[in-house]
Coordinates of C-alpha atoms in Angstrom, one line a residue:
X756 CA 132.3 161.9 140.7
X757 CA 129.1 162.4 143.1
X758 CA 128.6 165.8 141.6
X759 CA 129.1 164.6 138.0
X760 CA 126.3 161.8 138.7
X761 CA 124.0 164.5 139.9
X762 CA 124.6 166.5 136.9
X763 CA 124.0 163.5 134.7
X764 CA 120.7 162.9 136.2
X765 CA 119.8 166.6 136.0
X766 CA 120.7 166.8 132.2
X767 CA 118.8 163.7 131.5
X768 CA 115.9 164.9 133.4
X769 CA 115.7 168.2 131.8
X770 CA 115.8 166.7 128.2
X771 CA 112.9 165.2 126.3
X772 CA 115.3 163.5 124.0
X773 CA 117.9 160.7 124.1
X774 CA 121.4 161.9 124.8
X775 CA 124.4 159.9 123.7
X776 CA 127.3 159.0 125.9
X777 CA 129.7 160.9 123.4
X778 CA 127.6 164.0 123.9
X779 CA 127.6 163.8 127.7
X780 CA 131.5 162.9 127.5
X781 CA 132.0 166.1 125.9
X782 CA 129.9 168.0 128.5
X783 CA 132.2 166.6 131.4
X784 CA 135.4 166.2 129.5
X785 CA 135.6 162.6 130.4
X786 CA 135.5 159.3 128.3
X787 CA 132.4 157.5 126.9
X788 CA 133.4 154.6 129.3
X789 CA 133.4 157.0 132.2
X790 CA 129.9 158.1 131.5
X791 CA 128.7 154.4 131.1
X792 CA 130.3 153.5 134.4
X793 CA 128.7 156.5 136.0
X794 CA 125.2 155.4 134.7
X795 CA 125.8 151.9 135.9
X796 CA 126.4 153.3 139.3
X797 CA 123.4 155.3 139.3
X798 CA 121.1 152.5 138.4
X799 CA 122.7 150.5 141.2
X800 CA 121.8 153.2 143.8
X801 CA 117.9 152.7 142.9
X802 CA 115.8 149.6 143.4
X803 CA 114.9 149.7 139.8
X804 CA 117.3 151.1 137.0
X805 CA 116.1 154.7 136.4
X806 CA 118.4 155.5 133.3
X807 CA 117.4 153.4 130.2
X808 CA 120.4 152.9 127.9
X809 CA 120.2 152.1 124.0
X810 CA 123.4 151.5 121.8
X811 CA 122.0 153.7 118.9
X812 CA 120.0 156.4 120.8
X813 CA 122.0 156.9 124.1
X814 CA 120.5 157.4 127.4
X815 CA 117.4 158.8 129.0
X816 CA 115.4 158.7 132.3
X817 CA 112.6 156.2 132.2
X818 CA 109.0 157.3 131.9
X819 CA 107.4 158.3 135.2
X820 CA 110.6 158.5 137.2
X821 CA 111.1 161.4 139.6
X822 CA 114.5 162.0 141.0
X823 CA 115.8 164.3 143.6
X824 CA 119.1 166.0 142.9
X825 CA 121.0 168.7 144.5
X826 CA 119.0 172.0 144.1
X827 CA 122.3 173.9 143.7
X828 CA 123.2 171.6 140.7
X829 CA 119.7 172.2 139.2
X830 CA 120.2 176.0 138.9
X831 CA 123.5 175.4 136.8
X832 CA 123.2 175.4 133.1
X833 CA 123.6 171.9 132.3
X834 CA 123.7 171.0 128.5
X835 CA 125.9 173.0 125.9
X836 CA 122.8 174.6 124.5
X837 CA 121.9 176.0 128.1
X838 CA 125.5 177.4 128.6
X839 CA 125.5 178.9 125.2
X840 CA 122.3 180.7 126.0
X841 CA 123.7 181.5 129.6
X842 CA 126.7 183.2 127.9
X843 CA 124.9 185.3 125.3
X844 CA 122.2 186.3 127.9
X845 CA 125.1 187.6 130.2
X846 CA 126.7 189.4 127.3
X847 CA 123.3 190.9 126.2
X848 CA 121.9 192.0 129.4
X849 CA 124.4 192.0 132.3
X850 CA 128.1 192.4 131.3
X851 CA 129.9 193.9 128.6
X852 CA 132.9 191.5 128.9
X853 CA 133.1 187.9 130.5
X854 CA 136.1 186.3 132.0
X855 CA 136.7 182.7 130.6
X856 CA 138.1 181.5 133.9
X857 CA 135.2 182.9 136.0
X858 CA 132.7 181.4 133.6
X859 CA 134.4 177.9 134.2
X860 CA 133.9 178.3 138.0
X861 CA 130.3 179.6 137.7
X862 CA 129.3 176.6 135.3
X863 CA 131.3 173.9 136.9
X864 CA 132.9 172.8 133.8
X865 CA 136.3 172.3 132.2
X866 CA 138.3 174.7 129.9
X867 CA 137.6 172.6 127.1
X868 CA 133.9 172.7 127.6
X869 CA 133.8 176.5 127.7
X870 CA 136.1 176.9 124.6
X871 CA 133.7 174.6 122.7
X872 CA 130.6 176.6 124.0
X873 CA 132.3 179.9 122.8
X874 CA 133.0 178.2 119.4
X875 CA 129.2 177.4 119.3
X876 CA 128.0 180.6 120.3
X877 CA 130.1 182.3 117.6
X878 CA 128.4 180.1 115.3
X879 CA 125.0 180.9 116.7
X880 CA 125.4 184.7 115.9
X881 CA 127.6 184.3 112.7
X882 CA 124.4 184.9 110.4
X883 CA 123.8 188.3 112.0
X884 CA 125.5 191.2 110.2
X885 CA 127.5 193.9 112.0
X886 CA 127.9 192.1 115.3
X887 CA 130.4 189.3 116.3
X888 CA 131.6 187.6 119.4
X889 CA 135.3 188.6 120.0
X890 CA 137.9 187.4 122.4
X891 CA 140.8 189.3 123.9
X892 CA 143.2 187.3 126.1
X893 CA 140.8 185.7 128.9
X894 CA 137.8 187.8 128.0
X895 CA 135.1 187.6 125.5
X896 CA 132.6 190.3 124.5
X897 CA 130.0 191.2 121.8
X898 CA 131.5 193.8 119.1
X899 CA 128.8 195.9 117.5
X900 CA 126.4 198.8 118.2
X901 CA 123.6 198.4 120.7
X902 CA 121.0 198.4 118.0
X903 CA 122.6 195.3 116.4
X904 CA 122.7 193.4 119.7
X905 CA 119.1 194.1 120.2
X906 CA 118.5 192.8 116.7
X907 CA 120.2 189.6 117.5
X908 CA 118.4 189.0 120.7
X909 CA 115.1 189.6 118.8
X910 CA 115.8 187.3 116.1
X911 CA 117.1 184.6 118.6
X912 CA 114.0 185.3 120.5
X913 CA 111.9 184.5 117.3
X914 CA 113.5 181.3 116.8
X915 CA 112.9 180.3 120.4
X916 CA 109.2 181.1 120.4
X917 CA 108.3 180.2 116.9
X918 CA 105.6 177.7 116.9
X919 CA 105.7 177.0 120.4
X920 CA 103.4 179.6 122.2
X921 CA 100.8 179.4 119.5
X922 CA 101.0 175.7 119.0
X923 CA 98.2 174.2 121.1
X924 CA 99.4 170.7 121.0
X925 CA 102.9 172.0 122.6
X926 CA 101.0 174.0 125.2
X927 CA 98.7 170.9 126.0
X928 CA 101.8 168.9 127.0
X929 CA 102.2 171.0 130.1
X930 CA 98.9 169.7 131.7
X931 CA 98.7 166.2 133.0
X932 CA 95.5 166.3 135.1
X933 CA 93.3 167.1 132.1
X934 CA 93.4 167.3 128.3
X935 CA 93.7 170.9 127.2
X936 CA 92.9 170.0 123.6
X937 CA 89.7 168.7 124.9
X938 CA 89.1 171.8 126.9
X939 CA 89.7 173.7 123.6
X940 CA 87.1 171.6 121.7
X941 CA 84.6 172.2 124.4
X942 CA 85.3 176.1 124.3
X943 CA 85.1 176.1 120.5
X944 CA 81.8 174.3 120.6
X945 CA 80.4 176.8 123.2
X946 CA 81.7 179.7 120.9
X947 CA 80.0 178.4 117.7
X948 CA 76.8 177.5 119.5
X949 CA 76.5 181.3 120.2
X950 CA 77.5 182.4 116.5
X951 CA 80.5 184.3 118.0
X952 CA 83.9 184.6 116.1
X953 CA 87.2 184.5 117.8
X954 CA 90.5 184.6 115.8
X955 CA 92.9 181.7 116.0
X956 CA 95.6 183.3 117.7
X957 CA 93.1 184.7 120.5
X958 CA 92.0 181.1 121.0
X959 CA 95.6 180.2 122.0
X960 CA 95.9 183.0 124.5
X961 CA 92.7 182.0 125.9
X962 CA 93.9 178.2 126.3
X963 CA 97.0 179.4 127.9
X964 CA 94.8 181.4 130.5
X965 CA 92.4 178.5 130.7
X966 CA 95.2 175.8 131.3
X967 CA 96.7 177.9 134.2
X968 CA 93.2 178.9 135.6
X969 CA 91.7 175.1 135.5
X970 CA 94.8 173.7 137.2
X971 CA 94.8 176.4 139.9
X972 CA 90.9 175.9 140.4
X973 CA 91.5 172.1 140.8
X974 CA 93.9 172.9 143.7
X975 CA 91.6 175.5 145.2
X976 CA 93.4 178.4 144.2
X977 CA 91.2 181.2 142.6
X978 CA 91.6 184.7 141.1
X979 CA 89.4 187.4 142.5
X980 CA 87.5 190.0 140.3
X981 CA 85.6 192.0 142.8
X982 CA 83.8 194.6 140.2
X983 CA 80.1 194.2 139.8
X984 CA 79.0 195.1 136.4
X985 CA 75.3 194.3 135.2
X986 CA 76.5 195.2 131.6
X987 CA 79.1 192.5 131.7
X988 CA 76.9 189.8 133.0
X989 CA 74.3 190.6 130.4
X990 CA 76.9 190.3 127.5
X991 CA 77.3 187.3 125.1
X992 CA 80.9 186.7 126.1
X993 CA 79.6 186.2 129.9
X994 CA 77.1 183.7 128.5
X995 CA 79.8 181.8 126.6
X996 CA 82.2 181.8 129.6
X997 CA 79.5 180.6 132.1
X998 CA 78.2 177.9 129.8
X999 CA 81.7 176.7 129.2
X1000 CA 82.7 176.6 132.7
X1001 CA 79.6 175.0 133.7
X1002 CA 80.3 172.1 131.2
X1003 CA 83.8 171.9 132.4
X1004 CA 83.0 171.9 136.0
X1005 CA 80.7 169.0 135.5
X1006 CA 83.5 166.9 133.4
X1007 CA 86.2 167.7 135.9
X1008 CA 84.2 167.5 139.1
X1009 CA 85.5 171.0 140.1
X1010 CA 83.6 174.3 141.7
X1011 CA 84.3 177.2 139.3
X1012 CA 83.7 180.7 141.2
X1013 CA 82.0 183.5 139.5
X1014 CA 85.1 185.6 139.5
X1015 CA 86.7 183.2 137.0
X1016 CA 83.7 183.4 134.6
X1017 CA 84.1 187.2 134.6
X1018 CA 87.6 187.1 134.0
X1019 CA 87.2 184.7 131.1
X1020 CA 84.5 187.0 129.6
X1021 CA 86.6 190.1 129.7
X1022 CA 89.4 188.1 128.0
X1023 CA 87.1 187.0 125.2
X1024 CA 86.0 190.5 124.8
X1025 CA 89.6 191.8 124.0
X1026 CA 89.7 195.5 123.4
X1027 CA 85.9 195.9 123.9
X1028 CA 86.3 195.0 127.5
X1029 CA 86.8 198.6 128.6
X1030 CA 83.2 199.3 127.6
X1031 CA 82.0 196.6 129.9
X1032 CA 84.2 197.3 133.1
X1033 CA 85.2 200.4 134.9
X1034 CA 88.3 200.4 136.8
X1035 CA 87.5 202.5 139.9
X1036 CA 89.3 200.6 142.6
X1037 CA 92.7 202.2 143.5
X1038 CA 94.4 199.0 143.3
X1039 CA 93.2 198.2 139.9
X1040 CA 94.2 201.7 138.6
X1041 CA 97.7 201.0 140.0
X1042 CA 97.8 197.6 138.2
X1043 CA 96.7 199.1 135.0
X1044 CA 99.5 201.8 135.5
X1045 CA 102.1 199.1 136.4
X1046 CA 101.2 197.0 133.3
X1047 CA 101.8 200.2 131.1
X1048 CA 105.0 200.8 132.8
X1049 CA 106.0 197.1 132.1
X1050 CA 105.2 197.5 128.4
X1051 CA 107.3 200.8 128.4
X1052 CA 110.2 199.1 130.1
X1053 CA 110.2 196.3 127.6
X1054 CA 110.4 198.8 124.8
X1055 CA 113.3 200.5 126.4
X1056 CA 115.2 197.5 127.4
X1057 CA 114.5 195.0 124.5
X1058 CA 113.2 197.2 121.8
X1059 CA 109.9 195.3 121.6
X1060 CA 106.7 196.9 121.4
X1061 CA 103.6 195.1 123.0
X1062 CA 101.6 198.3 123.5
X1063 CA 99.0 197.6 120.8
X1064 CA 98.5 194.0 121.9
X1065 CA 95.2 194.3 123.7
X1066 CA 95.2 190.5 124.4
X1067 CA 98.5 190.9 126.3
X1068 CA 97.2 194.1 128.3
X1069 CA 94.0 192.3 129.4
X1070 CA 95.6 189.0 130.4
X1071 CA 98.7 190.7 132.0
X1072 CA 96.4 192.9 134.0
X1073 CA 94.3 190.2 135.3
X1074 CA 97.3 188.0 136.0
X1075 CA 99.3 190.7 137.9
X1076 CA 96.2 191.7 139.9
X1077 CA 96.0 188.1 141.0
X1078 CA 99.9 187.7 141.4
X1079 CA 100.1 190.8 143.7
X1080 CA 97.2 189.4 145.8
X1081 CA 98.8 186.0 146.2
X1082 CA 102.5 187.4 146.9
X1083 CA 100.7 189.8 149.6
X1084 CA 99.1 186.9 151.3
X1085 CA 102.2 184.6 150.8
X1086 CA 100.1 182.2 148.7
X1087 CA 102.2 182.3 145.5
X1088 CA 101.4 179.5 142.9
X1089 CA 103.7 176.4 142.4
X1090 CA 104.6 176.1 138.8
X1091 CA 105.5 172.5 138.1
X1092 CA 106.4 173.4 134.6
X1093 CA 109.1 175.9 135.8
X1094 CA 112.1 173.9 134.9
X1095 CA 110.8 172.9 131.2
X1096 CA 110.0 176.7 130.6
X1097 CA 113.4 177.9 131.8
X1098 CA 115.2 175.2 129.7
X1099 CA 113.2 175.5 126.7
X1100 CA 112.7 179.4 126.6
X1101 CA 115.7 180.9 128.2
X1102 CA 115.3 184.3 126.4
X1103 CA 111.6 185.0 126.9
X1104 CA 112.2 183.8 130.5
X1105 CA 115.0 186.6 130.8
X1106 CA 112.3 189.2 129.7
X1107 CA 109.9 187.9 132.4
X1108 CA 112.8 188.4 135.0
X1109 CA 113.2 191.9 133.8
X1110 CA 109.3 192.4 134.4
X1111 CA 109.6 190.9 137.9
X1112 CA 112.6 193.3 138.7
X1113 CA 110.4 196.2 137.8
X1114 CA 107.4 195.0 139.7
X1115 CA 109.6 194.6 142.9
X1116 CA 111.0 198.1 142.4
X1117 CA 107.3 199.6 142.0
X1118 CA 105.8 197.4 144.7
X1119 CA 108.5 196.3 147.0
X1120 CA 107.2 192.7 146.4
X1121 CA 109.5 189.8 145.6
X1122 CA 108.1 187.8 142.8
X1123 CA 108.8 184.1 143.0
X1124 CA 110.4 182.2 140.3
X1125 CA 107.4 180.0 139.9
X1126 CA 105.2 183.2 139.3
X1127 CA 108.1 184.5 136.8
X1128 CA 107.4 181.2 134.8
X1129 CA 103.7 182.1 134.4
X1130 CA 104.6 185.7 133.2
X1131 CA 106.8 184.0 130.6
X1132 CA 103.8 182.2 129.1
X1133 CA 102.0 185.6 128.6
X1134 CA 105.0 187.2 127.1
X1135 CA 105.9 184.3 124.8
X1136 CA 102.4 184.2 123.2
X1137 CA 102.4 188.0 122.7
X1138 CA 105.9 187.9 121.1
X1139 CA 105.0 185.2 118.7
X1140 CA 101.6 187.1 117.9
X1141 CA 103.6 190.1 116.7
X1142 CA 106.2 188.0 114.7
X1143 CA 103.6 186.0 112.8
X1144 CA 105.1 186.9 109.5
X1145 CA 102.1 189.4 108.8
X1146 CA 102.4 191.6 105.8
X1147 CA 102.9 195.2 106.7
X1148 CA 100.4 197.5 105.0
X1149 CA 100.2 201.2 104.4
X1150 CA 96.7 202.4 104.1
X1151 CA 96.1 205.6 102.1
X1152 CA 92.6 207.1 102.5
X1153 CA 91.1 210.6 103.5
X1154 CA 90.5 210.2 107.3
X1155 CA 88.0 213.2 107.3
X1156 CA 85.6 211.0 105.5
X1157 CA 83.3 209.4 108.3
X1158 CA 83.2 206.4 106.3
X1159 CA 86.8 205.6 106.3
X1160 CA 87.0 203.8 109.8
X1161 CA 84.4 201.3 108.3
X1162 CA 86.7 200.8 105.5
X1163 CA 89.7 200.2 107.8
X1164 CA 87.8 198.0 110.1
X1165 CA 86.4 195.8 107.1
X1166 CA 90.0 195.2 106.0
X1167 CA 91.2 194.1 109.5
X1168 CA 88.2 192.0 110.0
X1169 CA 88.8 190.1 106.8
X1170 CA 92.6 190.2 106.7
X1171 CA 93.7 190.8 110.2
X1172 CA 95.3 187.3 110.6
X1173 CA 97.5 188.1 107.6
X1174 CA 98.2 191.8 107.6
X1175 CA 99.1 194.6 110.0
X1176 CA 98.4 198.3 109.1
X1177 CA 101.6 200.0 110.0
X1178 CA 100.6 203.6 108.9
X1179 CA 97.7 205.4 107.6
X1180 CA 98.2 208.6 105.5
X1181 CA 95.5 211.0 104.0
X1182 CA 97.4 211.3 100.9
X1183 CA 100.5 209.6 99.2
X1184 CA 103.8 210.9 100.2
X1185 CA 106.8 208.7 98.6
X1186 CA 109.2 209.8 101.4
X1187 CA 106.7 208.7 104.2
X1188 CA 105.6 205.5 102.4
X1189 CA 109.4 204.6 101.8
X1190 CA 110.2 205.2 105.4
X1191 CA 107.6 202.6 106.5
X1192 CA 108.9 200.2 103.9
X1193 CA 105.5 198.2 103.5
X1194 CA 104.8 194.9 101.7
X1195 CA 101.6 196.4 100.3
X1196 CA 99.9 199.7 99.7
X1197 CA 96.2 199.6 99.9
X1198 CA 94.6 202.9 98.8
X1199 CA 91.1 204.4 98.2
X1200 CA 92.5 207.1 95.9
X1201 CA 93.7 206.6 92.3
X1202 CA 97.4 206.3 92.6
X1203 CA 100.6 206.2 90.3
X1204 CA 103.9 205.8 91.7
X1205 CA 107.3 203.9 90.7
X1206 CA 107.8 202.0 94.0
X1207 CA 108.3 198.4 93.8
X1208 CA 105.4 197.8 96.0
X1209 CA 102.2 196.1 95.1
X1210 CA 99.3 198.6 95.2
X1211 CA 95.7 197.7 95.6
X1212 CA 92.9 200.3 94.7
X1213 CA 89.7 199.8 96.5
X1214 CA 86.4 201.4 97.3
X1215 CA 85.7 203.0 100.8
X1216 CA 83.0 200.3 101.2
X1217 CA 85.4 197.4 100.5
X1218 CA 83.2 195.3 98.1
X1219 CA 83.7 191.6 97.4
X1220 CA 85.7 192.7 94.3
X1221 CA 88.0 194.6 96.5
X1222 CA 88.5 191.8 99.0
X1223 CA 89.3 189.5 95.9
X1224 CA 92.1 191.9 95.0
X1225 CA 93.6 192.0 98.5
X1226 CA 93.5 188.3 98.7
X1227 CA 95.1 187.8 95.4
X1228 CA 98.1 190.1 96.3
X1229 CA 98.4 188.4 99.6
X1230 CA 98.5 184.9 98.0
X1231 CA 101.2 186.1 95.5
X1232 CA 103.3 187.7 98.3
X1233 CA 102.9 184.5 100.5
X1234 CA 104.0 182.3 97.4
X1235 CA 107.2 184.4 97.1
X1236 CA 107.8 184.6 100.9
X1237 CA 107.8 181.0 101.3
X1238 CA 109.9 180.3 98.2
X1239 CA 112.6 182.5 99.5
X1240 CA 112.2 181.2 103.1
X1241 CA 112.7 177.5 102.1
X1242 CA 115.5 178.6 99.6
X1243 CA 117.4 180.2 102.6
X1244 CA 116.6 177.0 104.7
X1245 CA 117.9 174.7 102.2
X1246 CA 120.9 176.9 101.6
X1247 CA 122.0 176.5 105.1
X1248 CA 121.9 172.6 104.6
X1249 CA 124.9 173.0 102.3
X1250 CA 128.4 173.2 104.0
X1251 CA 131.8 173.5 102.2
X1252 CA 133.1 170.5 104.2
X1253 CA 130.6 168.2 102.7
X1254 CA 131.1 169.5 99.0
X1255 CA 133.3 167.2 96.8
X1256 CA 134.0 168.5 93.3
X1257 CA 135.9 165.7 91.7
X1258 CA 135.3 162.6 93.9
X1259 CA 137.2 159.6 92.4
X1260 CA 135.7 156.3 93.7
X1261 CA 134.8 153.3 91.8
X1262 CA 131.4 152.1 93.4
X1263 CA 128.3 153.2 95.0
X1264 CA 129.2 151.3 98.2
X1265 CA 132.4 153.3 98.4
X1266 CA 130.8 156.6 97.6
X1267 CA 128.2 155.9 100.4
X1268 CA 130.7 154.7 102.9
X1269 CA 133.0 157.8 102.2
X1270 CA 130.1 160.4 102.4
X1271 CA 128.5 158.9 105.3
X1272 CA 131.7 158.5 107.4
X1273 CA 132.5 162.1 106.8
X1274 CA 129.1 163.2 108.3
X1275 CA 129.5 160.6 111.3
X1276 CA 133.1 161.8 112.1
X1277 CA 132.1 165.5 111.9
X1278 CA 129.4 164.8 114.6
X1279 CA 126.3 165.2 112.5
X1280 CA 125.1 161.6 112.7
X1281 CA 125.8 158.5 114.6
X1282 CA 127.3 155.1 113.2
X1283 CA 123.7 153.9 112.6
X1284 CA 123.3 156.7 109.9
X1285 CA 125.5 154.7 107.3
X1286 CA 123.8 151.4 108.1
X1287 CA 120.5 153.0 107.4
X1288 CA 121.5 154.5 104.1
X1289 CA 122.9 151.2 102.9
X1290 CA 119.6 149.4 104.0
X1291 CA 117.6 152.0 101.9
X1292 CA 119.7 151.5 99.0
X1293 CA 119.4 147.6 99.3
X1294 CA 115.7 147.9 99.0
X1295 CA 115.7 150.0 95.7
X1296 CA 118.3 152.0 93.8
X1297 CA 118.2 155.8 94.5
X1298 CA 119.6 156.7 91.0
X1299 CA 117.7 158.2 88.4
X1300 CA 118.2 159.1 84.8
X1301 CA 120.5 161.9 83.7
X1302 CA 123.2 160.8 86.0
X1303 CA 121.7 161.5 89.3
X1304 CA 121.4 159.7 92.7
X1305 CA 120.0 160.9 96.1
X1306 CA 121.0 158.3 98.8
X1307 CA 119.3 158.7 102.1
X1308 CA 118.7 156.7 105.3
X1309 CA 115.6 154.6 105.8
X1310 CA 114.5 156.6 108.9
X1311 CA 115.4 159.9 110.3
X1312 CA 118.7 159.5 111.9
X1313 CA 120.7 162.8 111.8
X1314 CA 121.4 165.0 114.6
X1315 CA 121.3 168.0 112.3
X1316 CA 120.0 168.2 108.6
X1317 CA 122.6 168.2 106.0
X1318 CA 122.9 167.8 102.4
X1319 CA 126.3 166.3 101.2
X1320 CA 127.2 166.6 97.5
X1321 CA 129.6 164.9 95.3
X1322 CA 130.4 165.5 91.6
X1323 CA 132.1 162.4 90.5
X1324 CA 135.4 162.6 88.5
X1325 CA 134.0 159.6 86.3
X1326 CA 130.7 158.1 86.0
X1327 CA 129.9 155.1 88.3
X1328 CA 127.3 152.4 87.9
X1329 CA 124.5 153.0 90.2
X1330 CA 121.7 150.7 89.8
X1331 CA 120.4 151.2 86.2
X1332 CA 122.3 154.2 85.5
X1333 CA 125.6 155.8 85.2
X1334 CA 125.8 158.5 87.9
X1335 CA 127.8 161.8 88.0
X1336 CA 126.0 163.6 90.7
X1337 CA 125.4 162.4 94.2
X1338 CA 123.4 164.1 96.9
X1339 CA 123.4 162.4 100.2
X1340 CA 120.3 163.5 102.4
X1341 CA 120.3 163.5 106.1
X1342 CA 117.3 165.2 107.8
X1343 CA 116.7 165.6 111.5
X1344 CA 113.4 165.0 113.0
X1345 CA 111.8 168.4 113.0
X1346 CA 113.0 169.3 109.3
X1347 CA 110.3 167.3 107.5
X1348 CA 109.1 170.6 105.7
X1349 CA 112.5 171.2 104.3
X1350 CA 112.6 167.7 103.2
X1351 CA 109.3 168.0 101.3
X1352 CA 110.7 171.2 99.7
X1353 CA 113.8 169.4 98.6
X1354 CA 111.8 166.5 97.3
X1355 CA 109.5 168.9 95.3
X1356 CA 112.6 170.5 93.8
X1357 CA 113.9 167.1 93.0
X1358 CA 110.6 166.1 91.0
X1359 CA 111.0 169.4 89.0
X1360 CA 114.8 168.9 88.0
X1361 CA 114.3 165.3 87.0
X1362 CA 112.2 166.5 84.4
X1363 CA 114.6 169.2 83.3
X1364 CA 117.9 167.7 81.8
X1365 CA 119.4 171.2 81.2
X1366 CA 119.0 172.1 84.9
X1367 CA 120.7 169.0 85.7
X1368 CA 123.6 169.4 83.2
X1369 CA 124.1 172.9 84.9
X1370 CA 124.4 171.3 88.2
X1371 CA 126.9 168.6 87.1
X1372 CA 129.0 171.4 85.4
X1373 CA 129.3 173.4 88.6
X1374 CA 133.0 174.0 89.4
X1375 CA 132.5 174.9 93.2
X1376 CA 130.1 174.9 96.0
X1377 CA 128.8 178.5 95.4
X1378 CA 128.0 177.9 91.8
X1379 CA 126.4 174.6 92.6
X1380 CA 124.1 176.2 95.0
X1381 CA 123.4 179.1 92.7
X1382 CA 122.3 176.5 90.0
X1383 CA 120.5 174.6 92.5
X1384 CA 118.4 177.5 93.9

């Protein structure tokens, strides 16, 4: 029981959200009542109750409470999500087969919990073709070729990093002693004052660096940058870094050493930094070689290519120089966000672990887990940058013409945040172009072909008219991309178990009760979901003309977004209208964008009686979804 209480504390502490008693009872294979009793005992052990209870939401640790729990328990994956990722990581990186009983012992959970985790892990990789999670007696393994396993890893990685490492508001939450958003404003003001342009994604990388740097400066830990360079100190980037740090030092009452100013200046420069600094020191050369070996190792192990990311090259080189120095002097950083990073980004953390293994093999130095957490931030931002849904471009222009580089530079300057040039050819060769499978072909040569790829003819000088052509094609592609993206997302909300082809009930109350109870019973929402739907309906009927109703809760109250569909056997009275089609909406907190797309669809279908008639005539779920999309 003591161990279970320690795990309860650790699970609640590692989660930013409320966790229900039912969810925890499944984790520990005990009853809701047992969990409630454990939490009451935990609260009695402290002077003030540390765990807050709410009948509807569940439990969470009160704000500002710091609890000490057994460190052994902390290192064990706590929640079902952590265990699922733990199992997949093991199968992807460590073992080809896992013994289920050994997993139970490793994770300190029941057979029921492991069986449930395996079931959820199967669901997680279900969308990926040509790879499955299989079971043979007491063993589980991934069935499929290595390339498909890598694809699964990369796609899961994309979901894990998406919007996290390039979301400044998310990153700012890590820093409690200063406001990173204010730091960003100060930095942007300084940059604008010097009429200097920095791309948005570069700003995020710089903020990740500055967040760590300022926090360490506040605790008197400084990075070293020994090289003297008059050219660097005379650069506009150095002026920006110096002016910015001077302002921050005054506001936060800290002393910023010149080495930190130099490092920031070099990071602002990006790929131009090599013009300003010469790496003559033996240690620096070794670090640059080490970083290149790290990038090569990531390509080999994970099939992810960071080699063209100059931001990562600069940032990682600076960071590892400092890291090696700290490790040699036994002065490693304490990363107070380590647990949060490990829990939220287990796959990118796994990549950082592999980086630390290589550093140990090359240098003989053991990299602490805290330092691995900082490496995770660099890799996460880099991965998100290369997966920004940029359109791929094949550029066709004669490279022997001296002006061709100016043409390419102009394209990247104006559209670099939306495109990436995957290949450059002197002439059009259909076989080579098809191999690259680009979204767009940009050419300076008149070109005719029969490939279904938008092609833009521009001049070598890239005139305003040429920019307009590229801009127009990008907007068209983007519109189609998001239409498909949200169609796919809405498609995922429909499930066979919540599709009722000929529902035979007499009143709207009965319909709402039935549809809500099904969602609640299958674990997609709590009991309050039904109450909230009825509350919304009592305020104003959700029925519309053309026999259509969309009941929904008054507030976000689903654990997972869901659309439940019922085609009534006979029309029923629903407010002012007779209703044949009912779509019950349940949206989770982070799915507001999908909700907006659905409501946009609803607005269009309400003015199209033919489309609605097609929906109501649908004989099954697949036909309904086809008509819906």
